PDB file of C-alpha atoms in Angstrom:
ATOM      1  CA  UNK A   1      56.012 -54.493 -27.277  1.00 52.00           C
ATOM      2  CA  UNK A   2      57.879 -54.848 -24.014  1.00 53.00           C
ATOM      3  CA  UNK A   3      56.099 -54.814 -20.695  1.00 48.00           C
ATOM      4  CA  UNK A   4      57.920 -51.682 -19.378  1.00 52.00           C
ATOM      5  CA  UNK A   5      56.966 -49.806 -22.546  1.00 52.00           C
ATOM      6  CA  UNK A   6      53.273 -50.702 -22.081  1.00 48.00           C
ATOM      7  CA  UNK A   7      53.416 -49.565 -18.454  1.00 47.00           C
ATOM      8  CA  UNK A   8      54.979 -46.253 -19.418  1.00 52.00           C
ATOM      9  CA  UNK A   9      52.317 -45.704 -22.120  1.00 52.00           C
ATOM     10  CA  UNK A  10      49.489 -46.474 -19.686  1.00 50.00           C
ATOM     11  CA  UNK A  11      51.006 -44.111 -17.164  1.00 44.00           C
ATOM     12  CA  UNK A  12      51.243 -41.398 -19.809  1.00 51.00           C
ATOM     13  CA  UNK A  13      47.594 -41.841 -20.819  1.00 47.00           C
ATOM     14  CA  UNK A  14      46.503 -41.775 -17.188  1.00 48.00           C
ATOM     15  CA  UNK A  15      48.530 -38.663 -16.569  1.00 47.00           C
ATOM     16  CA  UNK A  16      46.900 -36.920 -19.524  1.00 48.00           C
ATOM     17  CA  UNK A  17      43.457 -37.913 -18.207  1.00 49.00           C
ATOM     18  CA  UNK A  18      44.285 -36.552 -14.768  1.00 44.00           C
ATOM     19  CA  UNK A  19      45.605 -33.338 -16.274  1.00 44.00           C
ATOM     20  CA  UNK A  20      42.530 -33.024 -18.466  1.00 46.00           C
ATOM     21  CA  UNK A  21      40.234 -33.603 -15.485  1.00 44.00           C
ATOM     22  CA  UNK A  22      42.181 -31.122 -13.405  1.00 43.00           C
ATOM     23  CA  UNK A  23      42.016 -28.601 -16.231  1.00 45.00           C
ATOM     24  CA  UNK A  24      38.252 -29.015 -16.512  1.00 45.00           C
ATOM     25  CA  UNK A  25      37.917 -28.651 -12.749  1.00 42.00           C
ATOM     26  CA  UNK A  26      40.066 -25.561 -12.867  1.00 42.00           C
ATOM     27  CA  UNK A  27      37.889 -24.095 -15.595  1.00 42.00           C
ATOM     28  CA  UNK A  28      34.757 -24.761 -13.578  1.00 40.00           C
ATOM     29  CA  UNK A  29      36.380 -23.333 -10.476  1.00 39.00           C
ATOM     30  CA  UNK A  30      37.502 -20.252 -12.344  1.00 39.00           C
ATOM     31  CA  UNK A  31      34.009 -19.912 -13.767  1.00 37.00           C
ATOM     32  CA  UNK A  32      32.556 -20.064 -10.254  1.00 40.00           C
ATOM     33  CA  UNK A  33      35.072 -17.477  -9.090  1.00 43.00           C
ATOM     34  CA  UNK A  34      34.235 -15.142 -11.968  1.00 44.00           C
ATOM     35  CA  UNK A  35      30.458 -15.243 -11.346  1.00 43.00           C
ATOM     36  CA  UNK A  36      29.918 -15.349  -7.594  1.00 49.00           C
ATOM     37  CA  UNK A  37      27.573 -12.340  -7.376  1.00 47.00           C
ATOM     38  CA  UNK A  38      25.048 -13.303 -10.091  1.00 49.00           C
ATOM     39  CA  UNK A  39      24.916 -16.851  -8.786  1.00 45.00           C
ATOM     40  CA  UNK A  40      24.387 -15.586  -5.248  1.00 48.00           C
ATOM     41  CA  UNK A  41      21.770 -13.088  -6.404  1.00 48.00           C
ATOM     42  CA  UNK A  42      19.970 -15.785  -8.371  1.00 56.00           C
ATOM     43  CA  UNK A  43      20.002 -18.023  -5.329  1.00 63.00           C
ATOM     44  CA  UNK A  44      18.674 -15.249  -3.069  1.00 63.00           C
ATOM     45  CA  UNK A  45      15.924 -14.420  -5.558  1.00 63.00           C
ATOM     46  CA  UNK A  46      14.910 -18.066  -5.757  1.00 66.00           C
ATOM     47  CA  UNK A  47      14.779 -18.302  -1.971  1.00 69.00           C
ATOM     48  CA  UNK A  48      12.659 -15.133  -1.755  1.00 55.00           C
ATOM     49  CA  UNK A  49      10.239 -16.323  -4.436  1.00 57.00           C
ATOM     50  CA  UNK A  50       9.979 -19.709  -2.734  1.00 66.00           C
ATOM     51  CA  UNK A  51       9.276 -18.013   0.585  1.00 59.00           C
ATOM     52  CA  UNK A  52       6.535 -15.879  -0.972  1.00 55.00           C
ATOM     53  CA  UNK A  53       5.014 -18.877  -2.740  1.00 58.00           C
ATOM     54  CA  UNK A  54       5.207 -21.278   0.206  1.00 60.00           C
ATOM     55  CA  UNK A  55       4.585 -18.961   3.168  1.00 60.00           C
ATOM     56  CA  UNK A  56       2.922 -15.745   2.042  1.00 58.00           C
ATOM     57  CA  UNK A  57       0.651 -16.933  -0.767  1.00 59.00           C
ATOM     58  CA  UNK A  58      -1.288 -19.406   1.436  1.00 62.00           C
ATOM     59  CA  UNK A  59      -1.940 -16.630   3.967  1.00 61.00           C
ATOM     60  CA  UNK A  60      -3.216 -14.302   1.238  1.00 63.00           C
ATOM     61  CA  UNK A  61      -5.449 -17.071  -0.103  1.00 68.00           C
ATOM     62  CA  UNK A  62      -6.678 -18.526   3.193  1.00 75.00           C
ATOM     63  CA  UNK A  63      -6.639 -15.414   5.412  1.00 83.00           C
ATOM     64  CA  UNK A  64      -7.150 -12.471   3.030  1.00 86.00           C
ATOM     65  CA  UNK A  65      -8.963 -10.329   5.600  1.00 90.00           C
ATOM     66  CA  UNK A  66      -6.238 -10.609   8.253  1.00 90.00           C
ATOM     67  CA  UNK A  67      -3.510 -10.090   5.658  1.00 89.00           C
ATOM     68  CA  UNK A  68      -5.007  -6.895   4.285  1.00 91.00           C
ATOM     69  CA  UNK A  69      -5.876  -5.655   7.805  1.00 93.00           C
ATOM     70  CA  UNK A  70      -2.227  -5.936   8.843  1.00 93.00           C
ATOM     71  CA  UNK A  71      -1.043  -4.377   5.572  1.00 92.00           C
ATOM     72  CA  UNK A  72      -3.463  -1.471   5.929  1.00 93.00           C
ATOM     73  CA  UNK A  73      -2.422  -0.680   9.493  1.00 94.00           C
ATOM     74  CA  UNK A  74       1.314  -0.898   8.814  1.00 93.00           C
ATOM     75  CA  UNK A  75       1.312   1.062   5.546  1.00 92.00           C
ATOM     76  CA  UNK A  76      -0.858   3.873   6.933  1.00 91.00           C
ATOM     77  CA  UNK A  77       1.389   4.299   9.956  1.00 93.00           C
ATOM     78  CA  UNK A  78       4.534   4.077   7.831  1.00 92.00           C
ATOM     79  CA  UNK A  79       3.264   6.645   5.324  1.00 89.00           C
ATOM     80  CA  UNK A  80       2.707   9.279   8.021  1.00 89.00           C
ATOM     81  CA  UNK A  81       6.072   8.626   9.690  1.00 92.00           C
ATOM     82  CA  UNK A  82       7.759   8.843   6.279  1.00 89.00           C
ATOM     83  CA  UNK A  83       6.172  12.207   5.549  1.00 86.00           C
ATOM     84  CA  UNK A  84       7.073  13.602   8.983  1.00 89.00           C
ATOM     85  CA  UNK A  85      10.702  12.476   8.830  1.00 90.00           C
ATOM     86  CA  UNK A  86      11.441  12.999   5.126  1.00 86.00           C
ATOM     87  CA  UNK A  87       9.122  15.707   3.787  1.00 82.00           C
ATOM     88  CA  UNK A  88       8.842  17.705   7.020  1.00 85.00           C
ATOM     89  CA  UNK A  89      12.472  17.071   8.088  1.00 87.00           C
ATOM     90  CA  UNK A  90      11.614  16.013  11.631  1.00 89.00           C
ATOM     91  CA  UNK A  91      13.930  13.903  13.734  1.00 91.00           C
ATOM     92  CA  UNK A  92      12.560  10.701  15.249  1.00 89.00           C
ATOM     93  CA  UNK A  93      12.218  12.475  18.606  1.00 89.00           C
ATOM     94  CA  UNK A  94      10.142  15.239  16.992  1.00 91.00           C
ATOM     95  CA  UNK A  95       7.548  12.938  15.438  1.00 92.00           C
ATOM     96  CA  UNK A  96       3.994  13.887  16.384  1.00 91.00           C
ATOM     97  CA  UNK A  97       2.776  10.541  17.699  1.00 91.00           C
ATOM     98  CA  UNK A  98      -0.765  11.816  18.275  1.00 87.00           C
ATOM     99  CA  UNK A  99      -0.951  12.601  14.597  1.00 87.00           C
ATOM    100  CA  UNK A 100       0.496   9.179  13.738  1.00 91.00           C
ATOM    101  CA  UNK A 101      -2.091   7.533  15.989  1.00 90.00           C
ATOM    102  CA  UNK A 102      -4.829   9.078  13.831  1.00 87.00           C
ATOM    103  CA  UNK A 103      -3.469   7.312  10.781  1.00 89.00           C
ATOM    104  CA  UNK A 104      -2.843   4.055  12.654  1.00 93.00           C
ATOM    105  CA  UNK A 105      -6.397   3.957  13.992  1.00 91.00           C
ATOM    106  CA  UNK A 106      -7.843   5.036  10.676  1.00 91.00           C
ATOM    107  CA  UNK A 107      -5.846   2.387   8.817  1.00 93.00           C
ATOM    108  CA  UNK A 108      -6.920  -0.383  11.193  1.00 95.00           C
ATOM    109  CA  UNK A 109     -10.581   0.446  11.778  1.00 93.00           C
ATOM    110  CA  UNK A 110     -11.681   2.142   8.579  1.00 94.00           C
ATOM    111  CA  UNK A 111      -9.319   1.153   5.757  1.00 92.00           C
ATOM    112  CA  UNK A 112      -8.738  -2.406   6.933  1.00 94.00           C
ATOM    113  CA  UNK A 113     -12.047  -3.172   8.665  1.00 95.00           C
ATOM    114  CA  UNK A 114     -14.870  -1.056   7.270  1.00 96.00           C
ATOM    115  CA  UNK A 115     -13.602  -1.024   3.686  1.00 95.00           C
ATOM    116  CA  UNK A 116     -13.393  -4.834   3.633  1.00 95.00           C
ATOM    117  CA  UNK A 117     -17.006  -5.022   4.797  1.00 96.00           C
ATOM    118  CA  UNK A 118     -18.112  -2.446   2.222  1.00 95.00           C
ATOM    119  CA  UNK A 119     -15.961  -3.162  -0.827  1.00 94.00           C
ATOM    120  CA  UNK A 120     -15.888  -6.963  -0.519  1.00 94.00           C
ATOM    121  CA  UNK A 121     -18.835  -8.217   1.533  1.00 94.00           C
ATOM    122  CA  UNK A 122     -21.452  -5.667   0.461  1.00 95.00           C
ATOM    123  CA  UNK A 123     -20.198  -5.515  -3.117  1.00 95.00           C
ATOM    124  CA  UNK A 124     -20.830  -9.276  -3.397  1.00 93.00           C
ATOM    125  CA  UNK A 125     -24.491  -8.604  -2.547  1.00 94.00           C
ATOM    126  CA  UNK A 126     -24.908  -5.493  -4.665  1.00 95.00           C
ATOM    127  CA  UNK A 127     -22.977  -6.751  -7.702  1.00 95.00           C
ATOM    128  CA  UNK A 128     -23.767 -10.472  -8.091  1.00 91.00           C
ATOM    129  CA  UNK A 129     -21.291 -11.053 -10.922  1.00 94.00           C
ATOM    130  CA  UNK A 130     -18.277  -9.833  -8.908  1.00 95.00           C
ATOM    131  CA  UNK A 131     -17.134 -13.151  -7.459  1.00 92.00           C
ATOM    132  CA  UNK A 132     -17.510 -15.122 -10.694  1.00 94.00           C
ATOM    133  CA  UNK A 133     -15.970 -12.315 -12.743  1.00 95.00           C
ATOM    134  CA  UNK A 134     -12.927 -12.063 -10.455  1.00 93.00           C
ATOM    135  CA  UNK A 135     -12.123 -15.763 -11.003  1.00 92.00           C
ATOM    136  CA  UNK A 136     -12.146 -15.582 -14.818  1.00 94.00           C
ATOM    137  CA  UNK A 137      -8.928 -15.430 -16.870  1.00 94.00           C
ATOM    138  CA  UNK A 138      -8.134 -11.917 -18.081  1.00 92.00           C
ATOM    139  CA  UNK A 139      -9.171 -12.576 -21.693  1.00 92.00           C
ATOM    140  CA  UNK A 140     -12.497 -13.997 -20.532  1.00 94.00           C
ATOM    141  CA  UNK A 141     -13.069 -10.920 -18.368  1.00 95.00           C
ATOM    142  CA  UNK A 142     -12.781  -8.685 -21.420  1.00 94.00           C
ATOM    143  CA  UNK A 143     -15.660 -10.635 -22.990  1.00 94.00           C
ATOM    144  CA  UNK A 144     -17.861 -10.739 -19.875  1.00 95.00           C
ATOM    145  CA  UNK A 145     -20.276  -7.869 -20.408  1.00 94.00           C
ATOM    146  CA  UNK A 146     -22.103  -8.290 -17.097  1.00 95.00           C
ATOM    147  CA  UNK A 147     -18.876  -8.256 -15.094  1.00 95.00           C
ATOM    148  CA  UNK A 148     -17.518  -5.194 -16.897  1.00 96.00           C
ATOM    149  CA  UNK A 149     -20.750  -3.286 -16.301  1.00 96.00           C
ATOM    150  CA  UNK A 150     -20.713  -4.183 -12.596  1.00 96.00           C
ATOM    151  CA  UNK A 151     -17.063  -3.120 -12.464  1.00 96.00           C
ATOM    152  CA  UNK A 152     -17.994   0.296 -13.850  1.00 97.00           C
ATOM    153  CA  UNK A 153     -20.732   0.568 -11.219  1.00 96.00           C
ATOM    154  CA  UNK A 154     -18.211  -0.194  -8.473  1.00 97.00           C
ATOM    155  CA  UNK A 155     -15.896   2.550  -9.697  1.00 97.00           C
ATOM    156  CA  UNK A 156     -18.770   5.053  -9.859  1.00 97.00           C
ATOM    157  CA  UNK A 157     -19.963   4.088  -6.374  1.00 97.00           C
ATOM    158  CA  UNK A 158     -16.455   4.555  -4.989  1.00 96.00           C
ATOM    159  CA  UNK A 159     -15.983   8.077  -6.371  1.00 96.00           C
ATOM    160  CA  UNK A 160     -19.546   9.369  -5.927  1.00 96.00           C
ATOM    161  CA  UNK A 161     -20.686   7.769  -2.655  1.00 96.00           C
ATOM    162  CA  UNK A 162     -17.935   6.035  -0.706  1.00 96.00           C
ATOM    163  CA  UNK A 163     -15.084   8.551  -0.871  1.00 94.00           C
ATOM    164  CA  UNK A 164     -16.953  11.890  -0.693  1.00 96.00           C
ATOM    165  CA  UNK A 165     -19.764  10.826   1.682  1.00 96.00           C
ATOM    166  CA  UNK A 166     -18.053   8.289   3.963  1.00 96.00           C
ATOM    167  CA  UNK A 167     -14.249   8.298   3.673  1.00 93.00           C
ATOM    168  CA  UNK A 168     -13.483  12.018   4.035  1.00 93.00           C
ATOM    169  CA  UNK A 169     -16.131  12.805   6.697  1.00 95.00           C
ATOM    170  CA  UNK A 170     -14.833   9.882   8.761  1.00 93.00           C
ATOM    171  CA  UNK A 171     -11.205  10.983   8.458  1.00 89.00           C
ATOM    172  CA  UNK A 172     -11.860  14.612   9.390  1.00 91.00           C
ATOM    173  CA  UNK A 173     -14.113  13.617  12.319  1.00 91.00           C
ATOM    174  CA  UNK A 174     -11.479  11.177  13.612  1.00 87.00           C
ATOM    175  CA  UNK A 175      -8.873  13.909  13.335  1.00 84.00           C
ATOM    176  CA  UNK A 176     -11.034  16.189  15.504  1.00 87.00           C
ATOM    177  CA  UNK A 177     -11.513  13.399  18.025  1.00 85.00           C
ATOM    178  CA  UNK A 178      -7.750  12.870  18.431  1.00 77.00           C
ATOM    179  CA  UNK A 179      -6.413  16.370  17.903  1.00 73.00           C
ATOM    180  CA  UNK A 180      -9.276  18.658  18.868  1.00 73.00           C
ATOM    181  CA  UNK A 181      -9.973  20.328  22.195  1.00 77.00           C
ATOM    182  CA  UNK A 182     -13.648  19.422  22.597  1.00 80.00           C
ATOM    183  CA  UNK A 183     -15.199  16.396  24.240  1.00 83.00           C
ATOM    184  CA  UNK A 184     -18.620  16.376  22.606  1.00 85.00           C
ATOM    185  CA  UNK A 185     -18.836  13.806  19.752  1.00 86.00           C
ATOM    186  CA  UNK A 186     -21.274  16.103  17.963  1.00 89.00           C
ATOM    187  CA  UNK A 187     -18.561  18.785  17.905  1.00 89.00           C
ATOM    188  CA  UNK A 188     -16.050  16.350  16.424  1.00 89.00           C
ATOM    189  CA  UNK A 189     -18.410  15.660  13.539  1.00 92.00           C
ATOM    190  CA  UNK A 190     -19.472  19.290  13.157  1.00 93.00           C
ATOM    191  CA  UNK A 191     -15.920  20.683  13.162  1.00 92.00           C
ATOM    192  CA  UNK A 192     -14.641  17.850  11.011  1.00 91.00           C
ATOM    193  CA  UNK A 193     -17.318  18.415   8.373  1.00 94.00           C
ATOM    194  CA  UNK A 194     -16.629  22.155   8.401  1.00 94.00           C
ATOM    195  CA  UNK A 195     -12.959  21.541   7.633  1.00 92.00           C
ATOM    196  CA  UNK A 196     -13.830  18.942   5.018  1.00 94.00           C
ATOM    197  CA  UNK A 197     -16.175  21.421   3.362  1.00 94.00           C
ATOM    198  CA  UNK A 198     -13.386  24.003   3.146  1.00 93.00           C
ATOM    199  CA  UNK A 199     -11.060  21.460   1.496  1.00 91.00           C
ATOM    200  CA  UNK A 200     -13.628  19.485  -0.501  1.00 92.00           C
ATOM    201  CA  UNK A 201     -12.788  20.823  -3.954  1.00 92.00           C
ATOM    202  CA  UNK A 202      -9.065  20.101  -3.648  1.00 91.00           C
ATOM    203  CA  UNK A 203      -9.497  16.784  -1.836  1.00 90.00           C
ATOM    204  CA  UNK A 204     -12.117  15.378  -4.206  1.00 94.00           C
ATOM    205  CA  UNK A 205     -10.147  16.375  -7.308  1.00 93.00           C
ATOM    206  CA  UNK A 206      -7.061  14.572  -6.007  1.00 90.00           C
ATOM    207  CA  UNK A 207      -9.200  11.589  -5.006  1.00 91.00           C
ATOM    208  CA  UNK A 208     -10.715  11.203  -8.482  1.00 94.00           C
ATOM    209  CA  UNK A 209      -7.306  11.407 -10.165  1.00 93.00           C
ATOM    210  CA  UNK A 210      -6.026   8.557  -7.998  1.00 91.00           C
ATOM    211  CA  UNK A 211      -9.140   6.432  -7.501  1.00 93.00           C
ATOM    212  CA  UNK A 212     -10.493   6.106 -11.041  1.00 95.00           C
ATOM    213  CA  UNK A 213      -7.409   4.481 -12.648  1.00 95.00           C
ATOM    214  CA  UNK A 214      -6.593   2.369  -9.581  1.00 95.00           C
ATOM    215  CA  UNK A 215     -10.202   1.157  -9.244  1.00 96.00           C
ATOM    216  CA  UNK A 216     -10.275   0.181 -12.918  1.00 95.00           C
ATOM    217  CA  UNK A 217      -7.292  -2.087 -12.258  1.00 95.00           C
ATOM    218  CA  UNK A 218      -8.664  -3.318  -8.944  1.00 95.00           C
ATOM    219  CA  UNK A 219     -11.992  -4.589 -10.342  1.00 94.00           C
ATOM    220  CA  UNK A 220     -10.052  -6.808 -12.779  1.00 94.00           C
ATOM    221  CA  UNK A 221      -8.073  -8.546  -9.996  1.00 93.00           C
ATOM    222  CA  UNK A 222      -8.884 -11.688  -7.952  1.00 91.00           C
ATOM    223  CA  UNK A 223     -10.940 -10.984  -4.831  1.00 89.00           C
ATOM    224  CA  UNK A 224      -8.249 -12.024  -2.345  1.00 86.00           C
ATOM    225  CA  UNK A 225      -5.729  -9.532  -3.737  1.00 89.00           C
ATOM    226  CA  UNK A 226      -8.007  -6.555  -4.425  1.00 92.00           C
ATOM    227  CA  UNK A 227      -7.673  -4.961  -1.007  1.00 92.00           C
ATOM    228  CA  UNK A 228      -3.907  -5.546  -0.917  1.00 91.00           C
ATOM    229  CA  UNK A 229      -3.609  -3.676  -4.208  1.00 93.00           C
ATOM    230  CA  UNK A 230      -5.868  -0.926  -2.851  1.00 93.00           C
ATOM    231  CA  UNK A 231      -3.649  -0.585   0.226  1.00 91.00           C
ATOM    232  CA  UNK A 232      -0.561  -0.400  -1.993  1.00 91.00           C
ATOM    233  CA  UNK A 233      -2.060   2.536  -3.895  1.00 91.00           C
ATOM    234  CA  UNK A 234      -3.370   3.950  -0.631  1.00 87.00           C
ATOM    235  CA  UNK A 235       0.182   4.215   0.722  1.00 87.00           C
ATOM    236  CA  UNK A 236       0.855   7.068  -1.711  1.00 87.00           C
ATOM    237  CA  UNK A 237      -2.587   8.563  -1.117  1.00 84.00           C
ATOM    238  CA  UNK A 238      -2.033   8.422   2.646  1.00 80.00           C
ATOM    239  CA  UNK A 239       1.295  10.206   2.163  1.00 81.00           C
ATOM    240  CA  UNK A 240      -0.572  12.974   0.326  1.00 78.00           C
ATOM    241  CA  UNK A 241      -3.218  13.243   3.056  1.00 77.00           C
ATOM    242  CA  UNK A 242      -0.541  13.210   5.758  1.00 74.00           C
ATOM    243  CA  UNK A 243       1.440  15.948   4.014  1.00 75.00           C
ATOM    244  CA  UNK A 244      -1.532  18.201   3.203  1.00 73.00           C
ATOM    245  CA  UNK A 245      -4.030  17.408   5.971  1.00 67.00           C
ATOM    246  CA  UNK A 246      -2.213  15.448   8.651  1.00 59.00           C
ATOM    247  CA  UNK A 247      -0.717  17.965  11.063  1.00 61.00           C
ATOM    248  CA  UNK A 248      -2.711  18.762  14.178  1.00 58.00           C
ATOM    249  CA  UNK A 249      -3.699  22.336  14.897  1.00 58.00           C
ATOM    250  CA  UNK A 250      -1.773  24.309  17.469  1.00 52.00           C
ATOM    251  CA  UNK A 251      -3.625  26.303  20.081  1.00 39.00           C
ATOM    252  CA  UNK A 252      -4.949  29.518  18.614  1.00 39.00           C
ATOM    253  CA  UNK A 253      -3.506  31.458  21.519  1.00 40.00           C
ATOM    254  CA  UNK A 254       0.066  30.332  20.793  1.00 44.00           C
ATOM    255  CA  UNK A 255       2.278  33.389  20.332  1.00 42.00           C
ATOM    256  CA  UNK A 256      -0.848  35.553  20.612  1.00 43.00           C
ATOM    257  CA  UNK A 257      -1.668  35.126  16.897  1.00 42.00           C
ATOM    258  CA  UNK A 258      -4.921  33.921  15.424  1.00 38.00           C
ATOM    259  CA  UNK A 259      -4.718  31.326  12.650  1.00 39.00           C
ATOM    260  CA  UNK A 260      -6.106  31.989   9.221  1.00 36.00           C
ATOM    261  CA  UNK A 261      -7.736  29.372   7.016  1.00 35.00           C
ATOM    262  CA  UNK A 262      -5.931  27.899   4.067  1.00 33.00           C
ATOM    263  CA  UNK A 263      -6.274  24.631   2.216  1.00 34.00           C
ATOM    264  CA  UNK A 264      -2.705  24.365   1.017  1.00 33.00           C
ATOM    265  CA  UNK A 265       0.892  25.308   1.658  1.00 31.00           C
ATOM    266  CA  UNK A 266       1.404  28.986   2.288  1.00 30.00           C
ATOM    267  CA  UNK A 267       4.670  30.847   1.736  1.00 30.00           C
ATOM    268  CA  UNK A 268       5.777  32.475   4.965  1.00 29.00           C
ATOM    269  CA  UNK A 269       3.511  30.285   7.083  1.00 30.00           C
ATOM    270  CA  UNK A 270       3.536  26.896   8.801  1.00 28.00           C
ATOM    271  CA  UNK A 271       0.917  24.437   7.594  1.00 31.00           C
ATOM    272  CA  UNK A 272      -0.871  22.889  10.552  1.00 32.00           C
ATOM    273  CA  UNK A 273      -3.541  20.655   9.072  1.00 37.00           C
ATOM    274  CA  UNK A 274      -6.279  23.057   8.101  1.00 35.00           C
ATOM    275  CA  UNK A 275      -4.694  26.317   9.245  1.00 33.00           C
ATOM    276  CA  UNK A 276      -1.666  28.388   8.451  1.00 31.00           C
ATOM    277  CA  UNK A 277      -0.047  30.203  11.313  1.00 33.00           C
ATOM    278  CA  UNK A 278       1.860  33.182   9.965  1.00 34.00           C
ATOM    279  CA  UNK A 279       5.472  33.463  11.065  1.00 32.00           C
TER     280      UNK A 279
END
């Protein structure tokens, strides 16, 4: 075989290799061009999950109180603003910031502070199996009789003592403190309890429907995430309370009309917390 013939054959083989490589590159490039969105979405999801795992998870584990305190304050404020702007059709300039301050203060002091002390710290003393039970795998929890019994006790305590005797009286008294026209703390409590009494049947029924299923899930969760889950559920509960009980009362002398009591929405009237002013 002559030398020029060998050179031409080598060149031909090399050319085919280059073309083959270029073709494979083209295929890969075309593949990348056909699937840019899923690849980008997958990348964004991975980054978000990594951020949660590397940044957020350690805070939840190491600083659970501060994490749930911030979550409680933000979600309670956001729920009231959402109801005012979406359900009540107010513009941002029309938002009742005094009313929002009730929910902000209530979310920070009571839901984030007091509830942590009661439902975590005191529960550990009253229900000794809680901490050990919360650390068990789910299948082991289903076989832990002591932990399940204590969990049932926690749910019963929440719906028979905590919510009706502490949560609602505190909320209504705080509402009188911020939105009322009296300066005597005894009047805040007295007027708040009177309004709670008028709404008790409706409020407690709604509370039981929400609290029982959510508490049954909550007692099966790890301790550091229990309050975060409670605040997640509480966002929707707060929206209900804001919509049905949140608005502050107008002065009774406004327009020369006296308000009449009602516990719910009234056709032909404007709901203002506990009263309906006929229009």
